[in-house]
PDB file of C-alpha atoms in Angstrom:
ATOM      1  CA  MET G   1      11.618 -71.458  54.275  1.00  0.00           C
ATOM      2  CA  ASN G   2       9.561 -74.595  54.814  1.00  0.00           C
ATOM      3  CA  LYS G   3       8.055 -76.005  51.611  1.00  0.00           C
ATOM      4  CA  GLN G   4       5.284 -77.880  53.465  1.00  0.00           C
ATOM      5  CA  ASP G   5       4.104 -74.650  55.111  1.00  0.00           C
ATOM      6  CA  ILE G   6       4.098 -72.899  51.736  1.00  0.00           C
ATOM      7  CA  VAL G   7       1.983 -75.714  50.292  1.00  0.00           C
ATOM      8  CA  LYS G   8      -0.464 -75.498  53.220  1.00  0.00           C
ATOM      9  CA  THR G   9      -0.788 -71.745  52.728  1.00  0.00           C
ATOM     10  CA  TYR G  10      -1.351 -72.139  48.989  1.00  0.00           C
ATOM     11  CA  LEU G  11      -3.934 -74.888  49.562  1.00  0.00           C
ATOM     12  CA  GLU G  12      -5.805 -72.558  51.920  1.00  0.00           C
ATOM     13  CA  HIS G  13      -5.655 -69.871  49.218  1.00  0.00           C
ATOM     14  CA  LEU G  14      -7.026 -72.322  46.643  1.00  0.00           C
ATOM     15  CA  ASP G  15      -9.776 -73.436  49.037  1.00  0.00           C
ATOM     16  CA  LYS G  16     -10.940 -69.822  49.351  1.00  0.00           C
ATOM     17  CA  LYS G  17     -10.911 -69.413  45.562  1.00  0.00           C
ATOM     18  CA  ILE G  18     -12.839 -72.654  45.104  1.00  0.00           C
ATOM     19  CA  GLU G  19     -15.445 -71.584  47.666  1.00  0.00           C
ATOM     20  CA  LYS G  20     -15.823 -68.159  46.029  1.00  0.00           C
ATOM     21  CA  ASN G  21     -16.126 -69.713  42.559  1.00  0.00           C
ATOM     22  CA  GLN G  22     -18.665 -72.269  43.816  1.00  0.00           C
ATOM     23  CA  LYS G  23     -20.853 -69.491  45.255  1.00  0.00           C
ATOM     24  CA  ALA G  24     -20.629 -67.578  41.973  1.00  0.00           C
ATOM     25  CA  LEU G  25     -21.527 -70.718  40.028  1.00  0.00           C
ATOM     26  CA  ASP G  26     -24.515 -71.421  42.285  1.00  0.00           C
ATOM     27  CA  SER G  27     -25.715 -67.871  41.701  1.00  0.00           C
ATOM     28  CA  LEU G  28     -25.290 -68.259  37.937  1.00  0.00           C
ATOM     29  CA  TYR G  29     -27.343 -71.456  37.913  1.00  0.00           C
ATOM     30  CA  GLU G  30     -30.097 -69.729  39.883  1.00  0.00           C
ATOM     31  CA  GLY G  31     -30.160 -67.103  37.146  1.00  0.00           C
ATOM     32  CA  VAL G  32     -30.282 -69.787  34.450  1.00  0.00           C
ATOM     33  CA  TYR G  33     -33.237 -71.521  36.074  1.00  0.00           C
ATOM     34  CA  SER G  34     -35.184 -68.303  36.597  1.00  0.00           C
ATOM     35  CA  ALA G  35     -34.482 -66.822  33.138  1.00  0.00           C
ATOM     36  CA  PRO G  36     -37.213 -67.011  30.521  1.00  0.00           C
ATOM     37  CA  GLY G  37     -36.893 -69.934  28.145  1.00  0.00           C
ATOM     38  CA  PRO G  38     -37.716 -70.098  24.433  1.00  0.00           C
ATOM     39  CA  SER G  39     -41.296 -71.195  25.130  1.00  0.00           C
ATOM     40  CA  GLN G  40     -41.846 -68.073  27.238  1.00  0.00           C
ATOM     41  CA  SER G  41     -40.105 -65.594  24.975  1.00  0.00           C
ATOM     42  CA  HIS G  42     -39.047 -66.474  21.439  1.00  0.00           C
ATOM     43  CA  SER G  43     -36.597 -63.597  21.159  1.00  0.00           C
ATOM     44  CA  ASP G  44     -35.026 -63.893  24.609  1.00  0.00           C
ATOM     45  CA  THR G  45     -31.670 -65.651  24.732  1.00  0.00           C
ATOM     46  CA  THR G  46     -30.927 -64.868  28.389  1.00  0.00           C
ATOM     47  CA  ARG G  47     -31.176 -68.481  29.551  1.00  0.00           C
ATOM     48  CA  PHE G  48     -28.893 -69.654  26.747  1.00  0.00           C
ATOM     49  CA  GLN G  49     -26.319 -66.927  27.429  1.00  0.00           C
ATOM     50  CA  GLN G  50     -26.345 -67.487  31.190  1.00  0.00           C
ATOM     51  CA  SER G  51     -26.051 -71.215  30.622  1.00  0.00           C
ATOM     52  CA  ASN G  52     -22.881 -70.641  28.572  1.00  0.00           C
ATOM     53  CA  ILE G  53     -21.435 -68.418  31.292  1.00  0.00           C
ATOM     54  CA  ALA G  54     -22.275 -71.033  33.922  1.00  0.00           C
ATOM     55  CA  SER G  55     -20.639 -73.739  31.826  1.00  0.00           C
ATOM     56  CA  ASN G  56     -17.418 -71.705  31.619  1.00  0.00           C
ATOM     57  CA  ALA G  57     -17.517 -71.027  35.367  1.00  0.00           C
ATOM     58  CA  ASP G  58     -18.050 -74.733  35.992  1.00  0.00           C
ATOM     59  CA  ALA G  59     -14.979 -75.547  33.889  1.00  0.00           C
ATOM     60  CA  ARG G  60     -12.936 -72.969  35.848  1.00  0.00           C
ATOM     61  CA  LEU G  61     -14.077 -74.528  39.125  1.00  0.00           C
ATOM     62  CA  ALA G  62     -13.121 -78.013  37.900  1.00  0.00           C
ATOM     63  CA  PHE G  63      -9.705 -76.652  36.890  1.00  0.00           C
ATOM     64  CA  LEU G  64      -9.134 -75.151  40.351  1.00  0.00           C
ATOM     65  CA  ARG G  65     -10.112 -78.424  42.014  1.00  0.00           C
ATOM     66  CA  LYS G  66      -7.739 -80.337  39.754  1.00  0.00           C
ATOM     67  CA  ILE G  67      -4.854 -77.981  40.550  1.00  0.00           C
ATOM     68  CA  ARG G  68      -5.624 -78.260  44.257  1.00  0.00           C
ATOM     69  CA  THR G  69      -5.566 -82.070  44.094  1.00  0.00           C
ATOM     70  CA  ILE G  70      -2.244 -82.134  42.256  1.00  0.00           C
ATOM     71  CA  ILE G  71      -0.649 -79.641  44.648  1.00  0.00           C
ATOM     72  CA  ALA G  72      -1.931 -81.596  47.652  1.00  0.00           C
ATOM     73  CA  MET G  73      -0.260 -84.725  46.265  1.00  0.00           C
ATOM     74  CA  THR G  74       3.113 -82.924  46.217  1.00  0.00           C
ATOM     75  CA  PHE G  75       2.757 -81.949  49.867  1.00  0.00           C
ATOM     76  CA  LEU G  76       5.476 -84.154  51.360  1.00  0.00           C
ATOM     77  CA  LYS G  77       7.575 -84.799  48.287  1.00  0.00           C
ATOM     78  CA  GLU G  78      11.031 -83.257  48.224  1.00  0.00           C
ATOM     79  CA  SER G  79      12.231 -82.407  44.729  1.00  0.00           C
ATOM     80  CA  GLN G  80      15.740 -82.696  43.375  1.00  0.00           C
ATOM     81  CA  SER G  81      14.840 -81.263  39.987  1.00  0.00           C
ATOM     82  CA  VAL G  82      12.494 -78.696  38.510  1.00  0.00           C
ATOM     83  CA  GLU G  83       9.150 -80.501  38.500  1.00  0.00           C
ATOM     84  CA  ILE G  84       5.592 -79.958  39.640  1.00  0.00           C
ATOM     85  CA  GLY G  85       5.664 -79.319  43.367  1.00  0.00           C
ATOM     86  CA  ALA G  86       9.252 -78.081  43.473  1.00  0.00           C
ATOM     87  CA  LEU G  87      10.250 -74.927  45.288  1.00  0.00           C
ATOM     88  CA  VAL G  88      12.920 -73.216  43.192  1.00  0.00           C
ATOM     89  CA  VAL G  89      15.023 -70.444  44.692  1.00  0.00           C
ATOM     90  CA  VAL G  90      17.214 -68.158  42.600  1.00  0.00           C
ATOM     91  CA  GLU G  91      19.312 -65.213  43.698  1.00  0.00           C
ATOM     92  CA  ASP G  92      20.101 -62.052  41.773  1.00  0.00           C
ATOM     93  CA  VAL G  93      23.894 -61.792  41.897  1.00  0.00           C
ATOM     94  CA  ALA G  94      23.965 -57.992  41.692  1.00  0.00           C
ATOM     95  CA  PHE G  95      21.295 -57.226  44.294  1.00  0.00           C
ATOM     96  CA  LYS G  96      21.483 -60.378  46.463  1.00  0.00           C
ATOM     97  CA  ASP G  97      17.676 -60.660  46.287  1.00  0.00           C
ATOM     98  CA  LYS G  98      16.218 -64.136  46.412  1.00  0.00           C
ATOM     99  CA  GLU G  99      13.213 -65.091  44.317  1.00  0.00           C
ATOM    100  CA  TYR G 100      10.997 -68.040  45.247  1.00  0.00           C
ATOM    101  CA  TYR G 101       9.072 -70.001  42.625  1.00  0.00           C
ATOM    102  CA  PHE G 102       6.699 -72.864  43.376  1.00  0.00           C
ATOM    103  CA  VAL G 103       6.045 -75.043  40.325  1.00  0.00           C
ATOM    104  CA  VAL G 104       2.386 -75.774  39.560  1.00  0.00           C
ATOM    105  CA  PRO G 105       1.043 -78.016  36.784  1.00  0.00           C
ATOM    106  CA  ASP G 106      -0.817 -75.334  34.866  1.00  0.00           C
ATOM    107  CA  GLY G 107      -1.887 -71.754  35.158  1.00  0.00           C
ATOM    108  CA  GLY G 108       0.328 -70.008  37.646  1.00  0.00           C
ATOM    109  CA  GLY G 109       0.929 -66.309  37.823  1.00  0.00           C
ATOM    110  CA  GLU G 110      -0.375 -65.996  41.371  1.00  0.00           C
ATOM    111  CA  SER G 111       1.721 -65.152  44.373  1.00  0.00           C
ATOM    112  CA  ILE G 112       1.319 -65.308  48.117  1.00  0.00           C
ATOM    113  CA  GLU G 113       3.283 -63.647  50.845  1.00  0.00           C
ATOM    114  CA  PHE G 114       4.801 -66.199  53.164  1.00  0.00           C
ATOM    115  CA  GLU G 115       6.918 -65.217  56.163  1.00  0.00           C
ATOM    116  CA  GLY G 116       7.400 -61.773  54.626  1.00  0.00           C
ATOM    117  CA  VAL G 117       8.603 -63.198  51.310  1.00  0.00           C
ATOM    118  CA  GLU G 118       6.705 -63.317  48.023  1.00  0.00           C
ATOM    119  CA  VAL G 119       6.380 -66.821  46.588  1.00  0.00           C
ATOM    120  CA  LEU G 120       5.327 -66.871  42.943  1.00  0.00           C
ATOM    121  CA  PHE G 121       3.415 -69.872  41.621  1.00  0.00           C
ATOM    122  CA  VAL G 122       4.520 -70.581  38.081  1.00  0.00           C
ATOM    123  CA  SER G 123       3.727 -73.157  35.441  1.00  0.00           C
ATOM    124  CA  ILE G 124       6.345 -75.730  34.566  1.00  0.00           C
ATOM    125  CA  ARG G 125       6.491 -73.947  31.184  1.00  0.00           C
ATOM    126  CA  ALA G 126       7.425 -70.551  32.656  1.00  0.00           C
ATOM    127  CA  PRO G 127      10.470 -68.972  30.963  1.00  0.00           C
ATOM    128  CA  ILE G 128      12.408 -68.683  34.238  1.00  0.00           C
ATOM    129  CA  LEU G 129      12.020 -72.426  34.787  1.00  0.00           C
ATOM    130  CA  GLU G 130      13.054 -73.232  31.236  1.00  0.00           C
ATOM    131  CA  ALA G 131      16.298 -71.373  31.968  1.00  0.00           C
ATOM    132  CA  VAL G 132      16.791 -73.243  35.261  1.00  0.00           C
ATOM    133  CA  LEU G 133      16.195 -76.664  33.656  1.00  0.00           C
ATOM    134  CA  LYS G 134      19.582 -76.429  31.955  1.00  0.00           C
ATOM    135  CA  ILE G 135      21.665 -75.935  35.110  1.00  0.00           C
ATOM    136  CA  LYS G 136      22.417 -77.414  38.529  1.00  0.00           C
ATOM    137  CA  THR G 137      22.175 -75.903  42.004  1.00  0.00           C
ATOM    138  CA  GLY G 138      24.991 -73.398  42.534  1.00  0.00           C
ATOM    139  CA  GLU G 139      25.375 -72.597  38.838  1.00  0.00           C
ATOM    140  CA  PHE G 140      24.920 -69.150  37.314  1.00  0.00           C
ATOM    141  CA  PHE G 141      22.667 -68.235  34.409  1.00  0.00           C
ATOM    142  CA  GLU G 142      21.464 -65.174  32.532  1.00  0.00           C
ATOM    143  CA  PHE G 143      17.762 -64.368  32.432  1.00  0.00           C
ATOM    144  CA  ARG G 144      16.255 -61.218  30.947  1.00  0.00           C
ATOM    145  CA  GLY G 145      19.459 -59.257  31.339  1.00  0.00           C
ATOM    146  CA  ARG G 146      20.113 -60.349  34.905  1.00  0.00           C
ATOM    147  CA  ARG G 147      22.787 -62.669  36.247  1.00  0.00           C
ATOM    148  CA  LEU G 148      21.217 -65.186  38.611  1.00  0.00           C
ATOM    149  CA  VAL G 149      22.337 -68.235  40.559  1.00  0.00           C
ATOM    150  CA  LEU G 150      20.177 -71.270  41.288  1.00  0.00           C
ATOM    151  CA  THR G 151      20.476 -71.595  45.060  1.00  0.00           C
ATOM    152  CA  GLU G 152      17.959 -74.304  45.926  1.00  0.00           C
ATOM    153  CA  ILE G 153      15.455 -76.846  44.651  1.00  0.00           C
ATOM    154  CA  SER G 154      13.315 -78.607  47.245  1.00  0.00           C
TER     155      SER G 154
END
């Protein structure tokens, strides 16, 4: 599995999310500007409420852009340890299933299918990564009742 291709796919995914969030934000601001203000209606708080929603959406959009920038900077970097931008592969000893984790700076919880395999994007603070931090490639560890082996970090 090629880490650079995974990063490209995830960046495309983030670009789509950013575009969708930008359109939603633009629509929210249109609603803010067209809502009645206090001088038009003393009891109407629509503009204020929509402005708060738009502010939160703007913060979410800034967060997505920040994550995208950080991930793009890890594009060519090969990792030897669990760090932002690392692709961590573990294998379930009993079932021989491999699990792929791509380390992101914050957030996480999303996954994409890449070459028929699910790659989960997890925060550096994810419990599975905390367990992996203590071991080296090829070593076994227990996680949530399963015996796993760290097979690769790239």
